[in-house]
């Protein structure tokens, strides 16, 4: 007895006839009848009450049908669990304090390990440390090397913040500025920028920030207005 025979029994029981089951299973009616006869020989008993024009399950056949249904449900559950296991084995959970390093790491992983599924999460530094210690993430992008047991840190990249100012602004021609000179200006900012959001708020307490949740809306507003914003030397998608 194999799974294919159990699938055939389930189809016969569900459709109510060998002919309908054969049509659904895309095999001929005689081939399905022969398979049923073979199953009966293997089990040593008839499974159907046969008349000239019909056949119906007898008590033994009904019990085999119940067994087939239960086994096939178990098979589906097992396949789902194996698929989940395969996905977990191919999934790398990443916690990061900023988006640009994640872009860099994603590009590296995609090139070196095609087929890997990435599950990134933006989080604060303390949350990232807890996630690493609790094994809730597989990789962490932090601001500084972390010296936890059984973990190794490596330098990924450096990132510098840049002020994006309209050409008419007095500071626009400067090669460099400091936060104190920007403090008090109104800035457009995208919320999901990781630790940079905290840096800006802390360094410019007198500034007002127009926070946008949707990146597309944010990019459109930056492009169509003279409101200052920020970018970094690693940003690939425009202002942050």
Short mmCIF file of C-alpha atoms in Angstrom, two decimals:
data_model
loop_
_atom_site.label_atom_id
_atom_site.label_comp_id
_atom_site.label_asym_id
_atom_site.label_seq_id
_atom_site.Cartn_x
_atom_site.Cartn_y
_atom_site.Cartn_z
CA UNK A 1 0.00 0.00 0.00
CA UNK A 2 1.42 3.38 -0.99
CA UNK A 3 0.38 7.04 -0.86
CA UNK A 4 -0.86 6.97 -4.45
CA UNK A 5 -3.33 4.21 -3.62
CA UNK A 6 -4.50 6.18 -0.58
CA UNK A 7 -5.01 9.25 -2.77
CA UNK A 8 -7.07 7.12 -5.13
CA UNK A 9 -9.22 5.80 -2.27
CA UNK A 10 -9.74 9.34 -0.98
CA UNK A 11 -10.79 10.51 -4.44
CA UNK A 12 -13.23 7.61 -4.85
CA UNK A 13 -14.77 8.30 -1.46
CA UNK A 14 -15.03 12.03 -2.09
CA UNK A 15 -16.37 11.89 -5.66
CA UNK A 16 -18.60 8.87 -5.06
CA UNK A 17 -17.46 6.78 -8.05
CA UNK A 18 -14.44 5.26 -9.71
CA UNK A 19 -15.25 7.01 -12.97
CA UNK A 20 -15.37 10.48 -11.39
CA UNK A 21 -12.24 9.76 -9.34
CA UNK A 22 -10.34 8.60 -12.44
CA UNK A 23 -11.34 11.74 -14.28
CA UNK A 24 -10.07 13.90 -11.40
CA UNK A 25 -6.84 11.93 -11.06
CA UNK A 26 -6.23 12.10 -14.83
CA UNK A 27 -5.97 8.33 -15.25
CA UNK A 28 -8.19 5.88 -17.07
CA UNK A 29 -11.08 4.18 -15.29
CA UNK A 30 -9.70 0.66 -15.99
CA UNK A 31 -6.28 1.66 -14.59
CA UNK A 32 -7.91 2.95 -11.40
CA UNK A 33 -10.01 -0.22 -11.10
CA UNK A 34 -6.88 -2.35 -11.43
CA UNK A 35 -5.14 -0.30 -8.74
CA UNK A 36 -8.12 -0.81 -6.41
CA UNK A 37 -8.04 -4.58 -7.05
CA UNK A 38 -4.34 -4.63 -6.26
CA UNK A 39 -4.95 -2.81 -2.98
CA UNK A 40 -7.67 -5.32 -2.07
CA UNK A 41 -5.26 -8.20 -2.72
CA UNK A 42 -2.61 -6.55 -0.57
CA UNK A 43 -5.08 -6.09 2.30
CA UNK A 44 -6.62 -9.53 1.79
CA UNK A 45 -10.25 -8.36 1.61
CA UNK A 46 -12.78 -6.64 -0.62
CA UNK A 47 -13.28 -2.93 -0.06
CA UNK A 48 -16.35 -2.44 -2.26
CA UNK A 49 -19.78 -3.91 -2.76
CA UNK A 50 -19.95 -4.44 -6.50
CA UNK A 51 -23.07 -4.69 -8.61
CA UNK A 52 -23.43 -4.76 -12.39
CA UNK A 53 -23.61 -0.98 -12.72
CA UNK A 54 -22.09 0.38 -9.50
CA UNK A 55 -19.70 -0.15 -6.64
CA UNK A 56 -19.85 1.30 -3.15
CA UNK A 57 -17.60 1.10 -0.10
CA UNK A 58 -18.27 -1.72 2.33
CA UNK A 59 -17.36 -1.37 6.04
CA UNK A 60 -13.76 -2.41 5.38
CA UNK A 61 -13.55 0.06 2.51
CA UNK A 62 -14.99 2.80 4.70
CA UNK A 63 -12.32 2.11 7.29
CA UNK A 64 -9.59 2.23 4.64
CA UNK A 65 -11.05 5.52 3.41
CA UNK A 66 -10.84 6.97 6.92
CA UNK A 67 -7.27 5.74 7.20
CA UNK A 68 -6.43 7.29 3.81
CA UNK A 69 -7.95 10.64 4.78
CA UNK A 70 -6.06 10.69 8.08
CA UNK A 71 -2.77 9.66 6.47
CA UNK A 72 -3.06 12.24 3.71
CA UNK A 73 -3.80 14.97 6.25
CA UNK A 74 -0.68 13.89 8.11
CA UNK A 75 1.30 13.96 4.88
CA UNK A 76 0.17 17.53 4.14
CA UNK A 77 1.11 18.62 7.65
CA UNK A 78 4.51 16.96 7.32
CA UNK A 79 5.16 18.62 3.96
CA UNK A 80 4.20 22.01 5.39
CA UNK A 81 6.53 21.47 8.35
CA UNK A 82 9.37 20.45 6.04
CA UNK A 83 8.75 23.51 3.88
CA UNK A 84 8.85 25.69 6.99
CA UNK A 85 12.05 23.99 8.10
CA UNK A 86 13.60 24.57 4.68
CA UNK A 87 12.57 28.23 4.78
CA UNK A 88 14.05 28.65 8.26
CA UNK A 89 17.30 27.06 7.14
CA UNK A 90 17.49 29.44 4.17
CA UNK A 91 16.34 32.52 6.11
CA UNK A 92 18.81 34.93 7.68
CA UNK A 93 17.24 37.15 10.33
CA UNK A 94 18.98 40.53 10.42
CA UNK A 95 18.64 43.27 13.00
CA UNK A 96 20.02 46.68 12.01
CA UNK A 97 20.27 50.15 13.51
CA UNK A 98 20.33 51.87 10.09
CA UNK A 99 19.09 51.17 6.54
CA UNK A 100 22.22 51.85 4.43
CA UNK A 101 24.38 49.12 6.03
CA UNK A 102 21.49 46.72 5.47
CA UNK A 103 21.52 47.56 1.75
CA UNK A 104 25.26 46.83 1.64
CA UNK A 105 24.91 43.56 3.52
CA UNK A 106 21.89 42.48 1.46
CA UNK A 107 23.81 43.00 -1.77
CA UNK A 108 26.70 40.91 -0.44
CA UNK A 109 24.49 38.05 0.73
CA UNK A 110 22.48 37.96 -2.51
CA UNK A 111 25.68 37.77 -4.55
CA UNK A 112 27.46 35.21 -2.41
CA UNK A 113 24.50 33.06 -1.32
CA UNK A 114 21.75 33.11 -3.98
CA UNK A 115 18.46 31.74 -2.72
CA UNK A 116 18.95 33.01 0.81
CA UNK A 117 15.81 34.60 2.26
CA UNK A 118 16.46 37.76 4.27
CA UNK A 119 14.22 38.86 7.14
CA UNK A 120 15.44 42.33 8.21
CA UNK A 121 14.21 44.38 11.17
CA UNK A 122 15.09 47.95 12.08
CA UNK A 123 15.73 48.31 15.81
CA UNK A 124 17.53 50.38 18.39
CA UNK A 125 20.97 49.53 19.75
CA UNK A 126 19.72 48.07 23.04
CA UNK A 127 16.99 46.07 21.32
CA UNK A 128 19.56 44.72 18.87
CA UNK A 129 21.83 43.57 21.68
CA UNK A 130 18.94 41.76 23.38
CA UNK A 131 17.92 40.15 20.09
CA UNK A 132 21.46 38.86 19.53
CA UNK A 133 21.75 37.49 23.06
CA UNK A 134 18.33 35.81 22.80
CA UNK A 135 19.16 34.41 19.34
CA UNK A 136 16.18 36.26 17.86
CA UNK A 137 18.38 37.45 14.98
CA UNK A 138 21.24 35.74 13.16
CA UNK A 139 23.15 38.87 12.18
CA UNK A 140 23.22 42.31 13.76
CA UNK A 141 24.36 45.63 12.31
CA UNK A 142 25.45 47.79 15.24
CA UNK A 143 27.26 51.09 15.74
CA UNK A 144 30.21 49.51 17.51
CA UNK A 145 31.81 46.06 17.84
CA UNK A 146 29.88 43.81 20.24
CA UNK A 147 31.89 41.43 22.41
CA UNK A 148 29.33 38.76 23.26
CA UNK A 149 30.22 35.11 23.93
CA UNK A 150 30.22 32.91 20.80
CA UNK A 151 29.79 35.95 18.55
CA UNK A 152 32.18 37.74 16.24
CA UNK A 153 32.11 41.35 15.06
CA UNK A 154 33.55 42.64 11.78
CA UNK A 155 33.67 46.10 10.24
CA UNK A 156 31.09 46.51 7.47
CA UNK A 157 31.21 50.17 6.42
CA UNK A 158 31.45 53.80 7.50
CA UNK A 159 28.63 56.27 6.92
CA UNK A 160 28.64 60.06 7.17
CA UNK A 161 25.62 62.33 7.44
CA UNK A 162 25.21 65.18 4.97
CA UNK A 163 22.87 68.16 5.06
CA UNK A 164 20.79 68.64 1.91
CA UNK A 165 20.10 72.37 1.64
CA UNK A 166 18.49 74.53 -1.08
CA UNK A 167 21.03 76.47 -3.13
CA UNK A 168 19.68 79.76 -1.77
CA UNK A 169 20.57 78.85 1.82
CA UNK A 170 23.63 80.69 3.24
CA UNK A 171 25.21 77.39 4.33
CA UNK A 172 24.70 75.65 0.97
CA UNK A 173 28.10 76.70 -0.39
CA UNK A 174 30.00 75.39 2.63
CA UNK A 175 31.98 72.16 2.34
CA UNK A 176 31.11 71.23 5.91
CA UNK A 177 28.77 72.35 8.66
CA UNK A 178 28.21 71.37 12.27
CA UNK A 179 24.95 70.55 13.98
CA UNK A 180 25.01 73.79 15.99
CA UNK A 181 24.82 75.77 12.76
CA UNK A 182 21.80 73.75 11.60
CA UNK A 183 20.01 73.75 14.94
CA UNK A 184 16.78 75.71 14.69
CA UNK A 185 16.11 74.96 11.00
CA UNK A 186 13.07 72.97 9.91
CA UNK A 187 14.02 69.62 8.36
CA UNK A 188 12.09 67.09 6.36
CA UNK A 189 12.95 63.64 7.64
CA UNK A 190 11.94 60.05 6.94
CA UNK A 191 11.16 58.23 10.18
CA UNK A 192 12.58 54.82 9.28
CA UNK A 193 16.24 55.87 9.26
CA UNK A 194 17.38 54.01 12.35
CA UNK A 195 19.80 55.62 14.78
CA UNK A 196 20.20 58.76 12.61
CA UNK A 197 16.76 59.91 13.78
CA UNK A 198 17.94 59.96 17.38
CA UNK A 199 21.19 61.68 16.41
CA UNK A 200 19.35 64.50 14.65
CA UNK A 201 16.88 65.08 17.46
CA UNK A 202 19.61 65.07 20.11
CA UNK A 203 22.04 67.29 18.19
CA UNK A 204 19.42 69.84 17.07
CA UNK A 205 16.98 70.27 19.97
CA UNK A 206 15.63 73.60 18.62
CA UNK A 207 14.89 72.25 15.13
CA UNK A 208 11.47 71.22 13.94
CA UNK A 209 11.21 67.94 12.04
CA UNK A 210 8.53 67.22 9.46
CA UNK A 211 8.39 63.45 9.79
CA UNK A 212 7.13 61.30 6.94
CA UNK A 213 6.17 57.64 7.30
CA UNK A 214 5.87 56.82 3.58
CA UNK A 215 9.16 56.92 1.69
CA UNK A 216 7.59 57.70 -1.70
CA UNK A 217 5.67 60.62 -0.25
CA UNK A 218 8.81 61.79 1.51
CA UNK A 219 10.87 61.71 -1.70
CA UNK A 220 8.19 63.64 -3.60
CA UNK A 221 7.99 66.32 -0.91
CA UNK A 222 11.78 66.73 -0.78
CA UNK A 223 11.97 67.04 -4.57
CA UNK A 224 9.20 69.64 -4.74
CA UNK A 225 10.12 71.87 -1.80
CA UNK A 226 13.05 73.86 -0.41
CA UNK A 227 12.78 72.33 3.05
CA UNK A 228 16.22 71.04 4.14
CA UNK A 229 16.71 67.31 4.60
CA UNK A 230 19.54 64.87 5.17
CA UNK A 231 21.34 62.31 3.09
CA UNK A 232 24.40 60.13 3.76
CA UNK A 233 27.41 59.24 1.70
CA UNK A 234 26.06 55.67 1.52
CA UNK A 235 22.43 56.39 0.64
CA UNK A 236 21.41 54.80 -2.66
CA UNK A 237 17.79 55.90 -2.64
CA UNK A 238 18.04 59.64 -2.06
CA UNK A 239 17.54 61.63 1.11
CA UNK A 240 17.01 60.10 4.51
#
